[in-house]
Every structure is written in C-alpha cells, then in structure tokens.
Amino acid sequence: MITLTHYLILAALLFFIGLFGALSRRNAIAVLMSIELMLNAVNINLVAFARYQSAPLVLGQVFALFVITVSAAEVAVGLAIILAIYRRLKTVKLEDINLMKW
Amino acid sequence: MIEALLFYVISAVLLISALLTVSLRNIFRAALALILSLIAAAALYLLLQAPYVAAVQLLIYVGAIAVLILFAIMLTEHFTQENIRATNHQVFSNLLLCLILGSTFIAILATTPFYKGEPVTAGLDTLGNVLFVQYMLPFEVLSILLLIALVGAIIIARNGEKD
C-alpha cells in the first residue's frame, strides 16, 4: 500500500541528490541539470499532495504545470548565459569563471 | 500490489539515474541520465493519476529542455575527451551536508501523520476547468513570461558582430 509518505520521501531523496549535484559539480551545465532534478522533486511533491486528498483537488497538478513551464524559461536563459560566457572565456568550468571575484 | 511494485521499480530507476546525473564525469552521459530520470518522473505522474502532467513532462522537459541542454553541451565542448574530476574540492562537506539534512527531512516526513485514507482521482475536465477558467490570468502571464525569456535568451546568446 503506497501512501503519501512514500512519495514525499522519494521526492526528498531526489531533492537532496539534486542539491548535492548543484553544489559540487564543476561544469556549469551540470549545475543546471541538478537544478532540474530539484524542480522535478518539487513537482512530484505537488502532484502527490494533489492526489492524496479526501476530495478531488487538481490544484497541485496546475502548480506542477506552472513549475515545468517556468523551469523551461529558466533553462533557456541560463543556457544562453553559459553560451555567452563560453564565447568570451572559452570555458564552462565554474572555478575558472572568476572575473568578479576579489 | 501492482501499484507497489510499479512504484518501487520506477523510484529505483529515478533515484539511480539521478545519482548518475550528479556523478558522471562525461557531461553528455550525465545529460542522458537526466533524460532517463525525467522519463521515470513522467511514469511516476502516470502512477499518480495525472496523465496531463505526465504528457507535458515528456513534451517539455524531455522534448525541449533536455534537448536544449544537449545542444548547449555540444556547443560548449572545448576538450572532447577531457578527463577531469566531475566534482569540485567541496564534495565531502557537501555530501555531509546533504546526508545530515536529508536524513533530518526524511525522519520528519516519516513521523508526520499525513492523510491516510483512500486516494482520489480528479478527472481531466476538472483540470481543464481549473487551468483555463479559474487560473486563466496566470496562464496568460506565463505565456508572456515564456516570450520574454526566449527573446532575452536569443539576445544574450547572439553573436556579437553588429550587422
């Protein structure tokens, strides 16, 4: 019997895997991919809460649709920034992008 | 019974491919592992009786976002077979942080009394009604946001020569 807690623990595990990747990866695109994992964990949470209710509720699914769309916009802008940085600095390793460090 | 088996299989695929995404050295293979985890998440939405969210996940996340990531990987590959470490020098403290914080979260989630009754299924017409009647204004604002984001992305990633 799969309860709500199963989905929430799965989403928490996925979120922390994504958080580890966002903090530890050296490639900027890999950080973006880890952020996508975190957003997917949030979506699983939202849709699971929309299902395990006493009355039918689709608001969680609507919220998840909005999160998917906003994350598409964010990935587009983020990758454009990474492309511009690569064109100028010829690298995507985060430790080499240090022009604004003191 | 079938639902429990499907849940465990899909969550195993999801978590293993997520671990591959954050740890593979070759960035292209990490993107492929991300695609596998996104497909597993879509299967999870189908298990949660949300077919529209599963379809949008496959169309937008796998079909658009993952392909965009693959394009960006191919455009920013300076050394093709460069064999450097995947993680930076903070990997041990990050692992410690995520383990401690994650176990705290999971302990809290496992001991909170959530809804324990029968799960309900909402129809697709309810979703359409809510999305296009009740939340029509955020929906239109979302399309404007997409337009602004894409125009901005084109301007940022454009070649610098003035024509």
mmCIF file of C-alpha atoms in Angstrom:
data_model
loop_
_atom_site.group_PDB
_atom_site.id
_atom_site.type_symbol
_atom_site.label_atom_id
_atom_site.label_comp_id
_atom_site.label_asym_id
_atom_site.label_seq_id
_atom_site.Cartn_x
_atom_site.Cartn_y
_atom_site.Cartn_z
ATOM 1 C CA MET A 1 0.000 0.000 0.000
ATOM 2 C CA ILE A 2 1.717 3.162 -1.220
ATOM 3 C CA THR A 3 0.858 6.138 0.974
ATOM 4 C CA LEU A 4 1.658 9.820 0.649
ATOM 5 C CA THR A 5 4.745 9.406 2.818
ATOM 6 C CA HIS A 6 6.353 7.125 0.215
ATOM 7 C CA TYR A 7 6.107 9.817 -2.456
ATOM 8 C CA LEU A 8 7.317 12.532 -0.098
ATOM 9 C CA ILE A 9 10.378 10.549 0.947
ATOM 10 C CA LEU A 10 11.134 9.781 -2.711
ATOM 11 C CA ALA A 11 10.855 13.470 -3.570
ATOM 12 C CA ALA A 12 13.079 14.406 -0.609
ATOM 13 C CA LEU A 13 15.753 11.931 -1.730
ATOM 14 C CA LEU A 14 15.625 13.283 -5.274
ATOM 15 C CA PHE A 15 15.821 16.849 -3.979
ATOM 16 C CA PHE A 16 18.936 16.171 -1.946
ATOM 17 C CA ILE A 17 20.614 14.320 -4.789
ATOM 18 C CA GLY A 18 19.975 17.390 -6.934
ATOM 19 C CA LEU A 19 21.233 19.685 -4.170
ATOM 20 C CA PHE A 20 24.459 17.725 -3.897
ATOM 21 C CA GLY A 21 24.941 17.987 -7.643
ATOM 22 C CA ALA A 22 24.201 21.714 -7.710
ATOM 23 C CA LEU A 23 26.791 22.361 -5.013
ATOM 24 C CA SER A 24 29.542 20.009 -6.122
ATOM 25 C CA ARG A 25 29.687 19.906 -9.890
ATOM 26 C CA ARG A 26 32.342 21.877 -11.728
ATOM 27 C CA ASN A 27 30.617 22.161 -15.093
ATOM 28 C CA ALA A 28 28.042 24.949 -15.211
ATOM 29 C CA ILE A 29 25.657 22.897 -17.365
ATOM 30 C CA ALA A 30 25.824 20.051 -14.830
ATOM 31 C CA VAL A 31 24.699 22.523 -12.154
ATOM 32 C CA LEU A 32 21.699 23.404 -14.338
ATOM 33 C CA MET A 33 20.867 19.723 -14.717
ATOM 34 C CA SER A 34 20.956 19.265 -10.938
ATOM 35 C CA ILE A 35 18.609 22.226 -10.550
ATOM 36 C CA GLU A 36 16.230 20.429 -12.928
ATOM 37 C CA LEU A 37 16.356 17.396 -10.618
ATOM 38 C CA MET A 38 15.370 19.609 -7.677
ATOM 39 C CA LEU A 39 12.468 21.071 -9.616
ATOM 40 C CA ASN A 40 11.302 17.581 -10.534
ATOM 41 C CA ALA A 41 11.332 16.627 -6.859
ATOM 42 C CA VAL A 42 9.111 19.626 -6.104
ATOM 43 C CA ASN A 43 6.744 18.581 -8.894
ATOM 44 C CA ILE A 44 6.461 15.048 -7.520
ATOM 45 C CA ASN A 45 5.596 16.547 -4.132
ATOM 46 C CA LEU A 46 2.898 18.767 -5.621
ATOM 47 C CA VAL A 47 1.232 16.051 -7.677
ATOM 48 C CA ALA A 48 1.360 13.576 -4.770
ATOM 49 C CA PHE A 49 -0.343 16.083 -2.484
ATOM 50 C CA ALA A 50 -2.974 16.692 -5.173
ATOM 51 C CA ARG A 51 -3.800 13.006 -5.264
ATOM 52 C CA TYR A 52 -3.873 12.036 -1.601
ATOM 53 C CA GLN A 53 -6.798 14.197 -0.562
ATOM 54 C CA SER A 54 -10.275 13.465 0.752
ATOM 55 C CA ALA A 55 -11.908 15.368 -2.118
ATOM 56 C CA PRO A 56 -10.627 15.682 -5.705
ATOM 57 C CA LEU A 57 -8.121 18.502 -5.996
ATOM 58 C CA VAL A 58 -6.211 19.349 -9.179
ATOM 59 C CA LEU A 59 -4.505 22.479 -7.900
ATOM 60 C CA GLY A 60 -1.286 20.542 -7.288
ATOM 61 C CA GLN A 61 -1.216 19.449 -10.915
ATOM 62 C CA VAL A 62 -1.826 23.041 -12.087
ATOM 63 C CA PHE A 63 1.039 24.211 -9.883
ATOM 64 C CA ALA A 64 3.260 21.457 -11.309
ATOM 65 C CA LEU A 65 2.432 22.592 -14.852
ATOM 66 C CA PHE A 66 3.420 26.138 -13.968
ATOM 67 C CA VAL A 67 6.681 24.913 -12.417
ATOM 68 C CA ILE A 68 7.505 22.958 -15.586
ATOM 69 C CA THR A 69 6.910 25.990 -17.786
ATOM 70 C CA VAL A 70 8.854 28.426 -15.609
ATOM 71 C CA SER A 71 11.746 25.976 -15.433
ATOM 72 C CA ALA A 72 11.769 25.828 -19.234
ATOM 73 C CA ALA A 73 12.144 29.614 -19.354
ATOM 74 C CA GLU A 74 14.858 29.487 -16.704
ATOM 75 C CA VAL A 75 16.859 26.802 -18.513
ATOM 76 C CA ALA A 76 16.675 28.771 -21.762
ATOM 77 C CA VAL A 77 18.033 31.943 -20.170
ATOM 78 C CA GLY A 78 20.639 30.027 -18.125
ATOM 79 C CA LEU A 79 21.993 28.201 -21.139
ATOM 80 C CA ALA A 80 22.127 31.429 -23.134
ATOM 81 C CA ILE A 81 24.230 32.958 -20.352
ATOM 82 C CA ILE A 82 26.515 29.911 -20.324
ATOM 83 C CA LEU A 83 26.922 30.146 -24.091
ATOM 84 C CA ALA A 84 27.839 33.839 -23.841
ATOM 85 C CA ILE A 85 30.360 33.067 -21.094
ATOM 86 C CA TYR A 86 31.861 30.253 -23.159
ATOM 87 C CA ARG A 87 32.203 32.501 -26.146
ATOM 88 C CA ARG A 88 34.155 35.024 -24.092
ATOM 89 C CA LEU A 89 36.160 32.914 -21.635
ATOM 90 C CA LYS A 90 36.400 29.655 -23.633
ATOM 91 C CA THR A 91 35.488 27.592 -20.555
ATOM 92 C CA VAL A 92 32.423 26.368 -18.672
ATOM 93 C CA LYS A 93 34.220 25.224 -15.542
ATOM 94 C CA LEU A 94 32.852 27.214 -12.648
ATOM 95 C CA GLU A 95 36.181 27.643 -10.909
ATOM 96 C CA ASP A 96 37.627 29.370 -13.986
ATOM 97 C CA ILE A 97 34.788 31.898 -14.215
ATOM 98 C CA ASN A 98 36.196 34.215 -11.568
ATOM 99 C CA LEU A 99 36.263 37.653 -13.159
ATOM 100 C CA MET A 100 34.081 39.142 -10.425
ATOM 101 C CA LYS A 101 35.956 37.615 -7.516
ATOM 102 C CA TRP A 102 38.056 39.893 -5.414
ATOM 103 C CA MET B 1 0.080 -4.847 -5.141
ATOM 104 C CA ILE B 2 0.819 -3.981 -8.751
ATOM 105 C CA GLU B 3 0.940 -0.336 -7.762
ATOM 106 C CA ALA B 4 3.530 -1.027 -5.055
ATOM 107 C CA LEU B 5 5.711 -2.991 -7.477
ATOM 108 C CA LEU B 6 5.460 -0.264 -10.116
ATOM 109 C CA PHE B 7 6.223 2.418 -7.539
ATOM 110 C CA TYR B 8 9.384 0.700 -6.313
ATOM 111 C CA VAL B 9 10.662 -0.075 -9.793
ATOM 112 C CA ILE B 10 10.040 3.472 -11.084
ATOM 113 C CA SER B 11 11.542 5.092 -7.984
ATOM 114 C CA ALA B 12 14.624 2.852 -8.245
ATOM 115 C CA VAL B 13 15.125 3.929 -11.865
ATOM 116 C CA LEU B 14 14.550 7.574 -10.893
ATOM 117 C CA LEU B 15 17.000 7.611 -7.985
ATOM 118 C CA ILE B 16 19.723 5.623 -9.732
ATOM 119 C CA SER B 17 19.612 7.819 -12.834
ATOM 120 C CA ALA B 18 19.622 10.934 -10.609
ATOM 121 C CA LEU B 19 22.751 9.643 -8.869
ATOM 122 C CA LEU B 20 24.311 9.036 -12.288
ATOM 123 C CA THR B 21 23.396 12.576 -13.359
ATOM 124 C CA VAL B 22 25.254 14.188 -10.468
ATOM 125 C CA SER B 23 28.287 11.946 -10.547
ATOM 126 C CA LEU B 24 29.162 11.015 -14.114
ATOM 127 C CA ARG B 25 32.353 12.540 -15.408
ATOM 128 C CA ASN B 26 31.292 12.726 -19.051
ATOM 129 C CA ILE B 27 28.766 15.556 -19.233
ATOM 130 C CA PHE B 28 26.991 14.067 -22.242
ATOM 131 C CA ARG B 29 26.306 10.831 -20.386
ATOM 132 C CA ALA B 30 25.125 12.831 -17.399
ATOM 133 C CA ALA B 31 22.595 14.541 -19.692
ATOM 134 C CA LEU B 32 21.404 11.141 -20.925
ATOM 135 C CA ALA B 33 20.978 10.002 -17.330
ATOM 136 C CA LEU B 34 18.965 13.172 -16.705
ATOM 137 C CA ILE B 35 16.689 12.228 -19.610
ATOM 138 C CA LEU B 36 16.152 8.795 -18.051
ATOM 139 C CA SER B 37 15.257 10.347 -14.689
ATOM 140 C CA LEU B 38 12.805 12.753 -16.358
ATOM 141 C CA ILE B 39 11.098 9.835 -18.129
ATOM 142 C CA ALA B 40 10.891 7.976 -14.802
ATOM 143 C CA ALA B 41 9.287 11.062 -13.246
ATOM 144 C CA ALA B 42 6.715 11.071 -16.069
ATOM 145 C CA ALA B 43 5.960 7.409 -15.306
ATOM 146 C CA LEU B 44 5.518 8.416 -11.665
ATOM 147 C CA TYR B 45 2.982 11.058 -12.675
ATOM 148 C CA LEU B 46 1.061 8.402 -14.594
ATOM 149 C CA LEU B 47 1.060 6.277 -11.454
ATOM 150 C CA LEU B 48 -0.319 9.294 -9.551
ATOM 151 C CA GLN B 49 -3.260 9.508 -11.993
ATOM 152 C CA ALA B 50 -2.036 12.754 -13.542
ATOM 153 C CA PRO B 51 -1.852 11.952 -17.274
ATOM 154 C CA TYR B 52 -1.760 15.545 -18.453
ATOM 155 C CA VAL B 53 1.196 16.411 -16.249
ATOM 156 C CA ALA B 54 2.959 13.262 -17.497
ATOM 157 C CA ALA B 55 2.384 14.239 -21.122
ATOM 158 C CA VAL B 56 3.575 17.826 -20.526
ATOM 159 C CA GLN B 57 6.616 16.487 -18.685
ATOM 160 C CA LEU B 58 7.553 14.305 -21.643
ATOM 161 C CA LEU B 59 6.895 17.051 -24.183
ATOM 162 C CA ILE B 60 8.513 19.983 -22.383
ATOM 163 C CA TYR B 61 11.113 18.501 -20.076
ATOM 164 C CA VAL B 62 12.393 15.631 -22.202
ATOM 165 C CA GLY B 63 11.475 17.031 -25.598
ATOM 166 C CA ALA B 64 12.554 20.650 -25.163
ATOM 167 C CA ILE B 65 14.640 21.243 -22.036
ATOM 168 C CA ALA B 66 16.797 18.118 -22.249
ATOM 169 C CA VAL B 67 17.404 18.648 -25.962
ATOM 170 C CA LEU B 68 18.355 22.268 -25.233
ATOM 171 C CA ILE B 69 20.821 21.036 -22.615
ATOM 172 C CA LEU B 70 22.285 18.583 -25.127
ATOM 173 C CA PHE B 71 22.694 21.382 -27.674
ATOM 174 C CA ALA B 72 24.438 23.555 -25.109
ATOM 175 C CA ILE B 73 26.761 20.671 -24.197
ATOM 176 C CA MET B 74 27.675 20.175 -27.824
ATOM 177 C CA LEU B 75 28.250 23.908 -28.335
ATOM 178 C CA THR B 76 30.488 24.335 -25.272
ATOM 179 C CA GLU B 77 32.708 21.297 -25.621
ATOM 180 C CA HIS B 78 36.239 22.596 -25.647
ATOM 181 C CA PHE B 79 38.153 19.426 -24.925
ATOM 182 C CA THR B 80 36.124 16.491 -26.137
ATOM 183 C CA GLN B 81 37.737 13.735 -24.146
ATOM 184 C CA GLU B 82 38.870 15.815 -21.236
ATOM 185 C CA ASN B 83 39.095 13.534 -18.252
ATOM 186 C CA ILE B 84 38.816 15.854 -15.286
ATOM 187 C CA ARG B 85 37.089 15.304 -11.993
ATOM 188 C CA ALA B 86 33.371 15.758 -12.009
ATOM 189 C CA THR B 87 33.096 17.342 -8.563
ATOM 190 C CA ASN B 88 34.986 20.215 -7.003
ATOM 191 C CA HIS B 89 37.012 20.313 -3.802
ATOM 192 C CA GLN B 90 33.938 20.845 -1.615
ATOM 193 C CA VAL B 91 32.468 17.441 -2.364
ATOM 194 C CA PHE B 92 32.950 15.925 1.094
ATOM 195 C CA SER B 93 31.396 18.782 3.028
ATOM 196 C CA ASN B 94 28.540 18.911 0.507
ATOM 197 C CA LEU B 95 27.976 15.178 0.894
ATOM 198 C CA LEU B 96 27.966 15.545 4.672
ATOM 199 C CA LEU B 97 25.528 18.435 4.500
ATOM 200 C CA CYS B 98 23.154 16.611 2.188
ATOM 201 C CA LEU B 99 23.271 13.434 4.257
ATOM 202 C CA ILE B 100 22.569 15.204 7.546
ATOM 203 C CA LEU B 101 19.884 17.492 6.137
ATOM 204 C CA GLY B 102 18.322 14.717 4.075
ATOM 205 C CA SER B 103 18.091 12.300 6.961
ATOM 206 C CA THR B 104 16.510 15.029 9.104
ATOM 207 C CA PHE B 105 13.928 15.728 6.411
ATOM 208 C CA ILE B 106 13.146 12.062 5.883
ATOM 209 C CA ALA B 107 12.841 11.474 9.624
ATOM 210 C CA ILE B 108 10.378 14.368 9.863
ATOM 211 C CA LEU B 109 8.396 13.085 6.862
ATOM 212 C CA ALA B 110 8.235 9.545 8.195
ATOM 213 C CA THR B 111 6.845 10.618 11.560
ATOM 214 C CA THR B 112 4.291 13.204 10.420
ATOM 215 C CA PRO B 113 0.682 11.981 10.303
ATOM 216 C CA PHE B 114 -0.361 12.711 6.728
ATOM 217 C CA TYR B 115 -3.632 11.812 5.018
ATOM 218 C CA LYS B 116 -4.082 8.069 5.328
ATOM 219 C CA GLY B 117 -7.359 7.461 3.546
ATOM 220 C CA GLU B 118 -8.084 6.335 0.011
ATOM 221 C CA PRO B 119 -6.528 8.476 -2.716
ATOM 222 C CA VAL B 120 -8.992 10.192 -5.033
ATOM 223 C CA THR B 121 -8.726 10.717 -8.767
ATOM 224 C CA ALA B 122 -9.692 14.005 -10.345
ATOM 225 C CA GLY B 123 -10.796 13.996 -13.956
ATOM 226 C CA LEU B 124 -9.112 15.701 -16.865
ATOM 227 C CA ASP B 125 -12.093 18.019 -17.370
ATOM 228 C CA THR B 126 -11.618 19.322 -13.821
ATOM 229 C CA LEU B 127 -8.008 20.126 -14.649
ATOM 230 C CA GLY B 128 -9.035 21.926 -17.817
ATOM 231 C CA ASN B 129 -11.695 23.834 -15.961
ATOM 232 C CA VAL B 130 -9.348 24.963 -13.230
ATOM 233 C CA LEU B 131 -6.494 25.829 -15.568
ATOM 234 C CA PHE B 132 -8.416 27.707 -18.244
ATOM 235 C CA VAL B 133 -11.262 29.269 -16.267
ATOM 236 C CA GLN B 134 -10.110 29.846 -12.730
ATOM 237 C CA TYR B 135 -6.383 30.419 -13.420
ATOM 238 C CA MET B 136 -6.637 31.925 -16.881
ATOM 239 C CA LEU B 137 -4.787 35.119 -15.931
ATOM 240 C CA PRO B 138 -1.677 33.310 -14.587
ATOM 241 C CA PHE B 139 -1.785 31.129 -17.687
ATOM 242 C CA GLU B 140 -1.653 34.158 -19.995
ATOM 243 C CA VAL B 141 1.036 35.790 -17.875
ATOM 244 C CA LEU B 142 3.007 32.541 -18.177
ATOM 245 C CA SER B 143 2.923 32.761 -21.961
ATOM 246 C CA ILE B 144 4.197 36.351 -21.775
ATOM 247 C CA LEU B 145 6.956 35.141 -19.445
ATOM 248 C CA LEU B 146 7.968 32.492 -21.969
ATOM 249 C CA LEU B 147 8.073 35.100 -24.731
ATOM 250 C CA ILE B 148 10.250 37.434 -22.666
ATOM 251 C CA ALA B 149 12.566 34.592 -21.630
ATOM 252 C CA LEU B 150 13.071 33.352 -25.160
ATOM 253 C CA VAL B 151 13.658 36.824 -26.626
ATOM 254 C CA GLY B 152 16.127 37.506 -23.820
ATOM 255 C CA ALA B 153 17.904 34.205 -24.402
ATOM 256 C CA ILE B 154 18.266 34.973 -28.099
ATOM 257 C CA ILE B 155 19.681 38.416 -27.341
ATOM 258 C CA ILE B 156 22.151 37.073 -24.786
ATOM 259 C CA ALA B 157 23.373 34.194 -26.914
ATOM 260 C CA ARG B 158 23.545 36.161 -30.130
ATOM 261 C CA ASN B 159 26.860 36.569 -31.920
ATOM 262 C CA GLY B 160 28.439 39.877 -31.018
ATOM 263 C CA GLU B 161 29.021 41.292 -34.507
ATOM 264 C CA LYS B 162 26.848 44.244 -35.361
ATOM 265 C CA ASP B 163 25.316 43.851 -38.806
#
